[in-house]
Amino acid sequence: MLAAVESPAACAPRTTQAAGTKVLSEDFGNLADSPGWVRINRSIPLGAPWCQGDPDIFPAQAGPPGAYAVASCLSAAHGVGRVDNWLITPTLTLSGPTTLSFFTSRERVDGFDDLLEVRYGSGSGTAAASFDTLLASIGGAVDFPAQWQPWHLDLTVDGTGRFAFRHLGDAARLSHVGLDTVRVVTRLPEPTSRLLLADGLGVLGLLRRQESH
């Protein structure tokens, strides 16, 4: 069950770090060997999938210079065509308030309209239609950040699911975009919620004791 998703307009960077149980931590030291991650390139004509970062274009947000994931105009063959390139997290088991955090950047060249969608889909499927919840659109009509910028997306979800990062647009209008330091954290309900739950269980116990007399 999914509820209370932040709208893309509310996806402003913030500096606070969510506290709770970390269910995913990925720094892309080796994208090809990152367990459970799926790369699906639906670009036409087909080009390169999401790849290991290139420090000659720009360095990683943290760690070794090439330790990030990158997608580019070359997702469509020879940089000509329509880009629709997906990077999908492993299947995660989530329970309650959840924060997805990550960093994005792009090549420091003006005149491009890079767009990165961040989506959520319940279950373990990887079909495009499975990711029917749009959490954020980064870039497009608004300039994509040209230096590493943090993002934090909040949602409340119970069950299994995956997050997807989708680079898309006319290849002629795209440069290189990077993704780094992906974290997913789940948090316990607020103390008032736990207190209400405890009170409810106490009343239920009292009623059961009264019924037994």
XYZ file of C-alpha atoms in Angstrom:
213
model
C 0.000 0.000 0.000
C 1.327 3.429 -0.962
C 0.226 6.726 0.525
C 1.230 10.341 1.136
C 3.762 10.712 -1.676
C 5.482 14.088 -1.945
C 4.659 15.902 -5.161
C 7.567 16.591 -7.549
C 7.190 20.323 -6.800
C 7.914 19.591 -3.137
C 11.156 17.797 -4.010
C 13.437 20.601 -2.858
C 16.935 19.642 -1.690
C 17.350 19.541 2.097
C 20.286 18.793 4.312
C 18.702 16.718 7.081
C 19.440 13.001 7.116
C 16.564 10.644 7.812
C 17.054 8.382 10.848
C 15.833 4.814 10.792
C 16.602 1.463 9.175
C 18.694 1.636 6.010
C 17.293 -0.844 3.485
C 19.455 0.223 0.516
C 22.889 1.791 0.274
C 24.567 2.072 -3.137
C 27.680 4.069 -4.072
C 28.191 2.550 -7.553
C 31.770 1.432 -7.082
C 31.026 -1.135 -9.791
C 27.623 -0.712 -11.428
C 27.874 -3.936 -13.418
C 28.246 -5.938 -10.185
C 25.731 -4.024 -8.028
C 23.471 -6.809 -6.669
C 19.827 -6.632 -7.723
C 20.094 -3.475 -9.834
C 18.499 -3.708 -13.297
C 19.438 -1.682 -16.381
C 16.814 -1.526 -19.137
C 17.358 0.683 -22.161
C 14.143 1.352 -24.078
C 15.690 4.015 -26.327
C 15.087 4.044 -30.093
C 17.409 3.230 -31.775
C 19.047 1.215 -29.008
C 22.349 2.493 -27.650
C 24.226 2.158 -24.348
C 22.520 1.398 -21.005
C 23.349 3.209 -17.772
C 27.135 2.877 -17.404
C 29.959 3.363 -14.952
C 30.817 7.017 -14.337
C 33.559 8.708 -16.354
C 35.857 10.908 -14.220
C 37.053 12.695 -17.373
C 33.530 14.173 -17.714
C 33.049 14.869 -13.996
C 34.103 13.048 -10.790
C 31.886 11.154 -8.371
C 30.066 12.852 -5.512
C 31.974 10.652 -3.046
C 34.544 7.875 -3.208
C 36.731 7.078 -6.234
C 36.347 9.530 -9.155
C 34.457 7.053 -11.355
C 32.195 5.646 -8.616
C 28.813 6.778 -9.923
C 26.255 5.775 -12.558
C 25.855 7.759 -15.766
C 23.400 7.937 -18.678
C 23.801 10.087 -21.763
C 22.653 10.988 -25.266
C 24.420 7.788 -26.381
C 21.572 5.786 -24.827
C 20.212 6.163 -28.371
C 22.630 4.817 -30.990
C 25.124 7.439 -32.177
C 23.326 10.074 -30.070
C 20.412 10.292 -32.509
C 16.840 9.301 -31.653
C 14.659 9.092 -28.555
C 16.259 8.276 -25.189
C 14.321 6.251 -22.607
C 16.917 4.667 -20.316
C 16.054 3.053 -16.946
C 18.125 2.208 -13.866
C 16.063 0.215 -11.350
C 16.857 -0.607 -7.725
C 16.701 -4.106 -6.258
C 13.340 -5.208 -4.877
C 12.982 -3.678 -1.399
C 10.738 -4.543 1.533
C 9.377 -1.286 2.948
C 7.211 -0.588 5.963
C 5.884 2.844 6.871
C 7.502 6.260 6.326
C 10.322 5.908 3.796
C 12.934 8.316 2.412
C 14.766 7.857 -0.878
C 17.860 10.055 -1.040
C 20.453 10.455 -3.795
C 22.727 12.943 -5.577
C 22.532 14.037 -9.224
C 24.762 16.076 -11.493
C 25.363 16.567 -15.204
C 28.069 17.520 -17.645
C 28.934 21.209 -17.257
C 27.864 22.234 -20.772
C 25.071 24.709 -21.466
C 22.225 24.305 -23.942
C 20.874 20.859 -23.004
C 17.504 19.759 -21.606
C 18.324 16.670 -19.554
C 15.369 15.144 -17.712
C 15.530 12.499 -14.987
C 12.301 10.993 -13.688
C 12.263 9.213 -10.326
C 9.492 6.625 -10.067
C 8.193 3.981 -7.675
C 6.463 0.709 -8.468
C 5.064 -1.877 -6.071
C 6.137 -5.495 -6.368
C 9.225 -6.869 -8.076
C 8.372 -6.216 -11.736
C 10.524 -4.135 -14.069
C 8.006 -3.320 -16.822
C 7.691 0.408 -17.504
C 3.997 0.331 -16.612
C 4.840 -1.034 -13.144
C 6.386 2.305 -12.136
C 3.145 4.243 -12.035
C 4.061 6.624 -9.193
C 6.102 9.659 -10.301
C 8.049 10.965 -7.308
C 10.083 13.689 -9.031
C 11.072 15.183 -12.373
C 14.543 16.721 -12.293
C 15.538 19.030 -15.140
C 13.503 19.337 -18.320
C 11.845 22.756 -18.244
C 14.080 23.651 -15.273
C 17.856 23.401 -15.674
C 19.340 20.110 -14.477
C 21.875 20.819 -11.689
C 25.413 21.052 -13.104
C 27.032 20.109 -9.797
C 26.251 17.349 -7.331
C 22.982 18.150 -5.589
C 21.190 16.100 -2.910
C 17.549 15.071 -3.173
C 15.248 13.550 -0.541
C 11.875 12.056 -1.476
C 9.411 10.950 1.215
C 6.600 8.441 0.889
C 4.689 6.028 3.077
C 4.575 2.505 1.725
C 4.033 -1.037 3.020
C 5.189 -4.046 1.040
C 7.764 -4.798 -1.634
C 8.687 -2.384 -4.388
C 11.382 -0.823 -6.535
C 12.521 2.699 -7.372
C 13.498 3.645 -10.930
C 15.653 6.436 -12.377
C 14.632 7.229 -15.975
C 16.702 9.449 -18.284
C 14.631 10.525 -21.271
C 14.243 12.995 -24.113
C 15.482 13.828 -27.600
C 19.064 12.552 -27.767
C 20.156 15.726 -29.553
C 19.110 17.735 -26.473
C 20.758 15.522 -23.834
C 24.227 15.524 -22.291
C 25.555 13.223 -19.521
C 23.729 12.877 -16.171
C 25.162 11.210 -13.082
C 23.599 9.425 -10.096
C 25.417 8.727 -6.842
C 25.007 7.834 -3.157
C 21.541 6.247 -3.304
C 19.994 5.472 0.076
C 16.584 4.168 1.140
C 15.658 4.496 4.819
C 12.497 3.426 6.618
C 11.491 5.025 9.903
C 9.320 4.008 12.836
C 5.935 5.751 13.220
C 5.899 8.973 15.231
C 5.768 8.484 19.043
C 2.162 9.732 19.168
C 1.159 7.013 16.710
C 2.839 4.348 18.828
C 1.163 5.736 21.966
C -2.248 5.624 20.321
C -1.594 2.057 19.234
C -0.568 1.081 22.766
C -3.649 2.765 24.233
C -5.851 0.889 21.797
C -4.285 -2.424 22.706
C -4.725 -1.596 26.403
C -8.425 -0.847 25.950
C -8.843 -4.061 23.979
C -7.199 -6.025 26.791
C -9.447 -4.375 29.391
C -12.567 -5.201 27.386
C -11.464 -8.810 27.075
C -10.899 -9.068 30.832
C -14.327 -7.578 31.509
C -15.968 -10.015 29.092
C -14.351 -12.946 30.905
C -16.038 -12.066 34.241
